[in-house]
Amino acid sequence: MVKRSYTIVLLTFLVVLTTSAQKREKYEFMRNLPVYADSLIADLKFPLAWGNSDVSDFTEWKRIARQKVFDCMLMPPPPPADGYEAKVLFEEQREGYKARKIEIRLSRYYTVPAYVLIPDGKGPFPAVNLLHDHGGHLFIGKEKMIRPLACEDSTVVKDAEEWAAGYESQFFGDYLARHGYVVFSADAPMWGERGQKEGALRDKYDMIAGNMMMYGIDLSAWMTYDDIAATEYLAQMTEVDPQRIGCTGWSMGAYRAWMLSALSDRIKAGAAVCWMVTADEQMSFKYKRTENGGFANCFPGLRRWLDYPHIASIACPKPMLFINGSQDKLFPVAGVEKAFRIMHDTWESQGAADRIDTQLWDMPHSCGKKSQRYVLDFLDKQLKEIKN
């Protein structure tokens, strides 16, 4: 009887534990932030930012700032011994371009599934590294950007078609390929075919990222390292003009786009849709929603040196496009406008004011046909008008 009563009590305790959090009267964290968040923000001085740093030569500043970013990215994936070998897994002809599913060895540790679209006709063509979003949806990655090939499971196809609603049912990659671009899109770590055996569980992402740190690895950084390596692979493709490579993406893909533009000299122009802000606005209690991307855009210690727009400014004087929405609940308008001013000041300081385009549209967190068209026009201007 005692044993049975103990079991009932234990089960009741477990039910309570899993259905509602136990609370203490005294606490130190709320809404995913420490209660002293405002003090932390006040102490962020960004001493390595252009204009704050005592380095006055812009080229030297870029070198130092970029190295600081890499330092905070911790250990990079070891490169493959024999270069970026790729294997074609499937190919199909689409209207005006070929679609391939490939697998590339980007590291000694792993291979990466990717889609590549190649326009019909004689190359080499301009190319775009198209970087997929987060969305708290990890079941698909590359398939968010490029319509799945016929080799894919019907569940993947259906999921991708439903996800495309956020792009007004237009696959961004296919849209770019129809306009003459080689388009590359790969799964980021934890997405698509680089996910978990147990299934695409968003709540496990941060736990896995924490475990990776136990190996001295930052999971978000490896996403960026892979984006850099994939761009190197893209530059080696015979169908690609290596002097005309750009990148773009929406949401986390936008974050990846300006990070890649800042850290890779292969990228000649970058476009980011709905991911730019300053840390003081993003990480404060001023708004109903605080940052919940977790480890998806976190490099250890980097915010003590550089804010988001300072990092994006390492791309200067490359042509860069930033589009944000005034109705986007993820990025407070005050932070977006502040970030835009910082970047404009940087480009203007280098006599390149005409190479940065920042747009704040009356739209939510989305990447519809208007945004895609604007990105296409921007890339056409920057990559198709380049004379070799």
Protein backbone atom coordinates (compact mmCIF):
# COMPACT_ATOMS: atom_id res chain seq x y z
CA MET A 1 0.00 0.00 0.00
CA VAL A 2 2.85 2.36 0.87
CA LYS A 3 4.65 1.50 -2.35
CA ARG A 4 1.46 2.15 -4.38
CA SER A 5 0.90 5.51 -2.64
CA TYR A 6 4.52 6.50 -3.33
CA THR A 7 4.08 5.64 -7.01
CA ILE A 8 0.93 7.78 -7.24
CA VAL A 9 2.67 10.73 -5.59
CA LEU A 10 5.67 10.37 -7.92
CA LEU A 11 3.47 10.23 -11.02
CA THR A 12 1.49 13.24 -9.83
CA PHE A 13 4.76 15.16 -9.32
CA LEU A 14 5.96 14.27 -12.80
CA VAL A 15 2.68 15.39 -14.37
CA VAL A 16 2.88 18.74 -12.55
CA LEU A 17 6.50 19.12 -13.60
CA THR A 18 5.72 18.57 -17.27
CA THR A 19 2.55 20.67 -17.47
CA SER A 20 3.48 23.82 -15.57
CA ALA A 21 6.76 25.30 -14.41
CA GLN A 22 7.37 25.57 -10.69
CA LYS A 23 8.09 29.16 -9.66
CA ARG A 24 10.12 30.71 -6.86
CA GLU A 25 9.40 34.11 -5.36
CA LYS A 26 12.95 35.27 -6.12
CA TYR A 27 14.36 34.87 -9.64
CA GLU A 28 17.11 36.19 -11.93
CA PHE A 29 15.79 35.50 -15.45
CA MET A 30 12.55 36.39 -17.23
CA ARG A 31 11.34 36.33 -20.84
CA ASN A 32 14.52 34.45 -21.81
CA LEU A 33 16.76 37.29 -20.59
CA PRO A 34 18.57 38.13 -17.33
CA VAL A 35 16.77 40.75 -15.27
CA TYR A 36 19.91 42.91 -15.52
CA ALA A 37 19.73 42.96 -19.34
CA ASP A 38 19.63 46.76 -19.45
CA SER A 39 22.90 46.93 -17.49
CA LEU A 40 24.52 44.45 -19.85
CA ILE A 41 23.38 46.49 -22.85
CA ALA A 42 24.74 49.69 -21.28
CA ASP A 43 28.15 48.02 -20.98
CA LEU A 44 28.30 47.06 -24.67
CA LYS A 45 30.76 49.61 -26.08
CA PHE A 46 31.78 47.77 -29.29
CA PRO A 47 35.43 48.90 -29.12
CA LEU A 48 36.36 47.24 -32.41
CA ALA A 49 33.63 48.89 -34.50
CA TRP A 50 34.67 51.15 -37.37
CA GLY A 51 34.67 54.62 -35.83
CA ASN A 52 35.18 53.29 -32.31
CA SER A 53 38.46 51.50 -33.00
CA ASP A 54 41.71 53.45 -32.96
CA VAL A 55 42.61 51.80 -36.29
CA SER A 56 42.21 54.52 -38.93
CA ASP A 57 43.14 52.56 -42.07
CA PHE A 58 39.94 50.89 -43.32
CA THR A 59 41.68 47.96 -45.01
CA GLU A 60 43.59 47.21 -41.82
CA TRP A 61 40.43 47.60 -39.76
CA LYS A 62 38.63 45.08 -41.96
CA ARG A 63 41.46 42.58 -41.50
CA ILE A 64 41.45 42.97 -37.71
CA ALA A 65 37.65 42.95 -37.39
CA ARG A 66 37.30 39.90 -39.62
CA GLN A 67 39.93 38.05 -37.61
CA LYS A 68 38.09 38.87 -34.38
CA VAL A 69 34.93 37.35 -35.85
CA PHE A 70 36.84 34.20 -36.81
CA ASP A 71 38.41 34.05 -33.34
CA CYS A 72 34.94 34.07 -31.77
CA MET A 73 33.79 31.36 -34.19
CA LEU A 74 36.08 28.90 -32.39
CA MET A 75 37.44 25.82 -34.17
CA PRO A 76 36.62 25.55 -37.90
CA PRO A 77 35.66 22.24 -39.51
CA PRO A 78 38.79 20.53 -40.81
CA PRO A 79 38.83 20.84 -44.62
CA PRO A 80 38.57 17.73 -46.78
CA ALA A 81 41.88 16.14 -47.72
CA ASP A 82 41.20 16.13 -51.47
CA GLY A 83 39.24 19.32 -52.03
CA TYR A 84 35.51 19.84 -52.32
CA GLU A 85 34.54 16.64 -54.09
CA ALA A 86 30.93 16.50 -55.25
CA LYS A 87 28.76 13.62 -56.40
CA VAL A 88 25.63 14.07 -58.53
CA LEU A 89 22.80 12.07 -56.96
CA PHE A 90 19.96 13.06 -59.30
CA GLU A 91 19.32 15.41 -62.23
CA GLU A 92 16.21 16.64 -64.01
CA GLN A 93 15.47 19.16 -66.73
CA ARG A 94 13.24 22.08 -65.84
CA GLU A 95 11.96 24.90 -68.00
CA GLY A 96 15.13 26.80 -68.92
CA TYR A 97 17.51 25.12 -66.50
CA LYS A 98 18.76 21.82 -65.07
CA ALA A 99 18.20 20.88 -61.46
CA ARG A 100 20.70 18.66 -59.65
CA LYS A 101 20.86 17.12 -56.24
CA ILE A 102 24.48 16.75 -55.19
CA GLU A 103 26.49 15.76 -52.16
CA ILE A 104 29.67 17.72 -51.39
CA ARG A 105 32.44 16.91 -48.98
CA LEU A 106 32.87 20.26 -47.24
CA SER A 107 34.85 18.83 -44.32
CA ARG A 108 36.87 15.79 -43.37
CA TYR A 109 34.00 15.02 -40.97
CA TYR A 110 30.94 15.16 -43.20
CA THR A 111 29.31 15.55 -46.59
CA VAL A 112 26.55 18.07 -47.28
CA PRO A 113 23.43 17.57 -49.45
CA ALA A 114 22.67 20.49 -51.78
CA TYR A 115 20.63 21.52 -54.79
CA VAL A 116 22.16 23.26 -57.81
CA LEU A 117 20.27 24.88 -60.66
CA ILE A 118 22.13 25.52 -63.92
CA PRO A 119 20.64 27.65 -66.73
CA ASP A 120 20.47 26.21 -70.23
CA GLY A 121 22.91 27.71 -72.71
CA LYS A 122 26.55 28.64 -72.74
CA GLY A 123 28.20 29.72 -69.52
CA PRO A 124 29.92 30.66 -67.41
CA PHE A 125 27.00 32.27 -65.59
CA PRO A 126 26.71 34.55 -62.58
CA ALA A 127 25.89 32.53 -59.47
CA VAL A 128 24.04 32.90 -56.18
CA ASN A 129 24.59 31.05 -52.93
CA LEU A 130 20.98 30.97 -51.72
CA LEU A 131 20.79 30.56 -47.95
CA HIS A 132 17.70 29.07 -46.34
CA ASP A 133 15.78 30.40 -43.35
CA HIS A 134 15.22 29.14 -39.79
CA GLY A 135 11.50 29.53 -39.04
CA GLY A 136 11.71 27.07 -36.15
CA HIS A 137 11.14 24.46 -38.88
CA LEU A 138 14.06 22.06 -39.32
CA PHE A 139 12.51 19.25 -41.39
CA ILE A 140 13.56 20.91 -44.66
CA GLY A 141 16.45 23.25 -45.52
CA LYS A 142 17.49 23.58 -49.16
CA GLU A 143 13.95 22.60 -50.14
CA LYS A 144 12.72 25.90 -48.69
CA MET A 145 14.61 27.72 -51.44
CA ILE A 146 14.46 25.37 -54.44
CA ARG A 147 11.51 23.24 -55.50
CA PRO A 148 12.32 19.65 -54.46
CA LEU A 149 13.51 17.29 -57.15
CA ALA A 150 11.53 14.24 -58.22
CA CYS A 151 13.84 11.99 -56.21
CA GLU A 152 12.49 13.36 -52.93
CA ASP A 153 9.89 11.73 -50.70
CA SER A 154 6.33 13.03 -51.11
CA THR A 155 6.38 14.23 -47.48
CA VAL A 156 9.35 16.49 -48.26
CA VAL A 157 7.66 17.81 -51.41
CA LYS A 158 4.43 18.60 -49.57
CA ASP A 159 6.27 20.25 -46.69
CA ALA A 160 8.28 22.44 -49.09
CA GLU A 161 5.18 23.50 -51.00
CA GLU A 162 3.49 24.51 -47.75
CA TRP A 163 6.58 26.38 -46.55
CA ALA A 164 6.75 28.27 -49.84
CA ALA A 165 3.65 30.21 -48.71
CA GLY A 166 6.07 32.49 -46.84
CA TYR A 167 7.58 33.29 -50.25
CA GLU A 168 4.16 33.81 -51.88
CA SER A 169 4.42 30.26 -53.25
CA GLN A 170 7.38 31.19 -55.45
CA PHE A 171 10.55 29.17 -54.93
CA PHE A 172 13.24 31.85 -54.78
CA GLY A 173 15.95 29.65 -56.28
CA ASP A 174 13.91 28.58 -59.30
CA TYR A 175 12.97 32.23 -59.85
CA LEU A 176 16.65 33.23 -59.96
CA ALA A 177 17.59 30.30 -62.21
CA ARG A 178 14.90 31.29 -64.74
CA HIS A 179 16.65 34.67 -64.89
CA GLY A 180 20.06 33.27 -65.75
CA TYR A 181 21.78 32.42 -62.47
CA VAL A 182 23.47 29.26 -61.30
CA VAL A 183 21.79 28.79 -57.93
CA PHE A 184 23.25 26.77 -55.08
CA SER A 185 21.45 25.93 -51.82
CA ALA A 186 22.61 23.51 -49.13
CA ASP A 187 21.22 22.23 -45.85
CA ALA A 188 22.65 24.03 -42.84
CA PRO A 189 23.70 21.90 -39.84
CA MET A 190 20.53 20.63 -38.08
CA TRP A 191 18.24 21.24 -41.07
CA GLY A 192 16.92 18.86 -43.71
CA GLU A 193 19.18 15.89 -44.33
CA ARG A 194 21.64 17.19 -41.72
CA GLY A 195 19.11 16.90 -38.91
CA GLN A 196 18.48 14.53 -36.02
CA LYS A 197 17.84 10.82 -36.27
CA GLU A 198 15.05 11.27 -33.71
CA GLY A 199 13.27 13.78 -35.95
CA ALA A 200 13.22 17.53 -36.49
CA LEU A 201 12.76 18.74 -32.92
CA ARG A 202 13.34 22.48 -32.46
CA ASP A 203 13.63 22.15 -28.67
CA LYS A 204 16.70 19.93 -29.08
CA TYR A 205 18.62 22.44 -31.21
CA ASP A 206 19.99 24.46 -28.29
CA MET A 207 20.87 21.31 -26.34
CA ILE A 208 22.83 19.94 -29.28
CA ALA A 209 24.51 23.32 -29.79
CA GLY A 210 25.55 23.27 -26.11
CA ASN A 211 26.95 19.77 -26.49
CA MET A 212 28.91 20.87 -29.56
CA MET A 213 30.50 23.59 -27.43
CA MET A 214 31.82 20.84 -25.19
CA TYR A 215 33.96 19.84 -28.18
CA GLY A 216 35.15 23.44 -28.61
CA ILE A 217 32.79 23.96 -31.55
CA ASP A 218 30.16 26.63 -32.15
CA LEU A 219 27.27 25.21 -34.19
CA SER A 220 26.22 28.57 -35.61
CA ALA A 221 29.82 29.24 -36.65
CA TRP A 222 29.96 25.91 -38.47
CA MET A 223 26.92 27.01 -40.47
CA THR A 224 28.91 30.09 -41.53
CA TYR A 225 32.09 28.10 -42.15
CA ASP A 226 30.05 25.77 -44.40
CA ASP A 227 28.59 28.77 -46.26
CA ILE A 228 32.13 30.00 -46.93
CA ALA A 229 33.32 26.56 -48.07
CA ALA A 230 30.24 26.05 -50.26
CA THR A 231 30.96 29.37 -51.96
CA GLU A 232 34.48 28.16 -52.70
CA TYR A 233 32.97 25.05 -54.28
CA LEU A 234 30.59 27.21 -56.30
CA ALA A 235 33.52 29.26 -57.61
CA GLN A 236 35.16 26.05 -58.87
CA MET A 237 32.18 24.93 -60.95
CA THR A 238 32.87 25.17 -64.69
CA GLU A 239 29.42 26.66 -65.25
CA VAL A 240 30.14 29.57 -62.86
CA ASP A 241 31.99 32.82 -63.42
CA PRO A 242 33.97 33.08 -60.14
CA GLN A 243 34.06 36.88 -60.43
CA ARG A 244 30.27 37.12 -60.39
CA ILE A 245 29.06 35.33 -57.27
CA GLY A 246 26.48 36.82 -54.94
CA CYS A 247 24.43 35.58 -52.01
CA THR A 248 21.00 36.21 -50.60
CA GLY A 249 18.45 34.86 -48.15
CA TRP A 250 15.50 35.64 -45.93
CA SER A 251 15.37 35.65 -42.12
CA MET A 252 18.21 33.42 -40.86
CA GLY A 253 19.20 33.20 -44.53
CA ALA A 254 19.56 36.99 -44.52
CA TYR A 255 21.78 36.81 -41.44
CA ARG A 256 23.85 34.17 -43.23
CA ALA A 257 24.02 36.38 -46.34
CA TRP A 258 25.57 39.41 -44.68
CA MET A 259 27.85 37.23 -42.56
CA LEU A 260 29.07 35.47 -45.70
CA SER A 261 29.48 38.79 -47.52
CA ALA A 262 31.62 40.08 -44.64
CA LEU A 263 33.82 36.99 -44.34
CA SER A 264 34.29 35.74 -47.92
CA ASP A 265 36.08 37.65 -50.67
CA ARG A 266 34.38 35.35 -53.18
CA ILE A 267 31.10 37.17 -52.63
CA LYS A 268 30.84 40.27 -54.84
CA ALA A 269 27.36 41.39 -53.74
CA GLY A 270 24.95 40.39 -50.98
CA ALA A 271 21.24 40.87 -50.32
CA ALA A 272 19.55 40.29 -46.95
CA VAL A 273 15.76 40.23 -46.47
CA CYS A 274 14.48 40.63 -42.90
CA TRP A 275 17.51 40.23 -40.64
CA MET A 276 19.24 43.35 -39.45
CA VAL A 277 19.03 45.10 -36.09
CA THR A 278 21.16 46.40 -33.23
CA ALA A 279 21.71 44.32 -30.10
CA ASP A 280 20.46 47.03 -27.72
CA GLU A 281 16.99 46.91 -29.26
CA GLN A 282 16.92 43.18 -29.98
CA MET A 283 17.99 42.07 -26.50
CA SER A 284 16.00 44.48 -24.33
CA PHE A 285 12.69 44.30 -22.43
CA LYS A 286 11.22 47.20 -24.45
CA TYR A 287 9.17 44.95 -26.68
CA LYS A 288 6.80 42.04 -26.20
CA ARG A 289 9.09 39.68 -28.08
CA THR A 290 12.75 39.07 -27.24
CA GLU A 291 15.36 37.17 -29.25
CA ASN A 292 14.67 33.43 -29.37
CA GLY A 293 17.00 32.29 -32.14
CA GLY A 294 19.25 30.81 -29.48
CA PHE A 295 22.48 29.40 -30.82
CA ALA A 296 21.48 29.92 -34.47
CA ASN A 297 23.26 33.29 -34.61
CA CYS A 298 25.52 33.26 -31.57
CA PHE A 299 29.32 33.45 -31.58
CA PRO A 300 30.85 33.40 -28.07
CA GLY A 301 31.96 36.83 -26.87
CA LEU A 302 31.59 38.59 -30.21
CA ARG A 303 29.04 41.13 -29.00
CA ARG A 304 31.67 42.51 -26.62
CA TRP A 305 33.56 43.68 -29.70
CA LEU A 306 31.17 44.23 -32.60
CA ASP A 307 27.44 44.67 -33.10
CA TYR A 308 25.55 43.15 -36.06
CA PRO A 309 25.84 46.20 -38.37
CA HIS A 310 29.54 46.52 -37.52
CA ILE A 311 30.12 42.95 -38.70
CA ALA A 312 28.06 43.53 -41.85
CA SER A 313 30.22 46.62 -42.47
CA ILE A 314 33.25 44.39 -42.99
CA ALA A 315 31.66 43.76 -46.42
CA CYS A 316 32.16 47.46 -47.33
CA PRO A 317 32.66 48.62 -50.08
CA LYS A 318 30.86 45.68 -51.72
CA PRO A 319 27.36 46.38 -53.02
CA MET A 320 24.89 45.31 -50.31
CA LEU A 321 21.11 45.35 -50.06
CA PHE A 322 19.10 45.17 -46.83
CA ILE A 323 15.30 44.95 -46.78
CA ASN A 324 13.35 44.91 -43.52
CA GLY A 325 9.66 45.20 -42.69
CA SER A 326 8.13 47.85 -40.44
CA GLN A 327 5.56 45.24 -39.35
CA ASP A 328 8.22 42.61 -38.64
CA LYS A 329 7.78 41.64 -34.98
CA LEU A 330 11.20 39.96 -34.85
CA PHE A 331 13.19 43.15 -35.46
CA PRO A 332 12.12 46.40 -33.75
CA VAL A 333 12.06 49.30 -36.21
CA ALA A 334 14.22 51.47 -33.91
CA GLY A 335 16.97 48.83 -34.03
CA VAL A 336 16.65 48.39 -37.79
CA GLU A 337 16.91 52.12 -38.44
CA LYS A 338 19.88 52.44 -36.10
CA ALA A 339 21.66 49.55 -37.85
CA PHE A 340 20.96 51.08 -41.25
CA ARG A 341 22.48 54.42 -40.14
CA ILE A 342 25.61 52.69 -38.86
CA MET A 343 26.12 50.88 -42.16
CA HIS A 344 25.40 53.95 -44.28
CA ASP A 345 27.97 55.91 -42.26
CA THR A 346 30.55 53.19 -42.93
CA TRP A 347 29.95 53.03 -46.68
CA GLU A 348 29.90 56.82 -46.91
CA SER A 349 33.21 57.02 -45.05
CA GLN A 350 34.75 54.95 -47.83
CA GLY A 351 33.24 56.93 -50.70
CA ALA A 352 30.86 54.06 -51.49
CA ALA A 353 27.49 55.53 -50.45
CA ASP A 354 25.93 54.41 -53.73
CA ARG A 355 26.81 50.76 -53.01
CA ILE A 356 24.51 50.24 -50.05
CA ASP A 357 20.74 50.10 -50.38
CA THR A 358 18.58 49.86 -47.24
CA GLN A 359 14.81 49.49 -47.51
CA LEU A 360 12.19 49.56 -44.75
CA TRP A 361 8.88 48.44 -46.25
CA ASP A 362 5.39 48.21 -44.81
CA MET A 363 5.41 44.42 -44.54
CA PRO A 364 5.71 41.66 -41.92
CA HIS A 365 8.50 39.09 -41.63
CA SER A 366 8.23 37.73 -45.17
CA CYS A 367 9.97 37.38 -48.52
CA GLY A 368 7.25 37.66 -51.12
CA LYS A 369 7.45 38.31 -54.84
CA LYS A 370 8.12 42.03 -54.43
CA SER A 371 11.19 41.34 -52.28
CA GLN A 372 12.41 38.63 -54.63
CA ARG A 373 12.02 40.94 -57.62
CA TYR A 374 13.92 43.73 -55.86
CA VAL A 375 16.74 41.31 -54.97
CA LEU A 376 16.85 40.06 -58.57
CA ASP A 377 17.11 43.61 -59.93
CA PHE A 378 19.87 44.37 -57.42
CA LEU A 379 21.84 41.23 -58.34
CA ASP A 380 21.36 41.87 -62.05
CA LYS A 381 22.84 45.34 -61.64
CA GLN A 382 25.79 44.12 -59.60
CA LEU A 383 26.60 40.77 -61.22
CA LYS A 384 25.37 40.89 -64.80
CA GLU A 385 26.90 44.28 -65.59
CA ILE A 386 30.39 43.28 -64.36
CA LYS A 387 32.84 43.28 -67.26
CA ASN A 388 35.50 40.59 -67.13
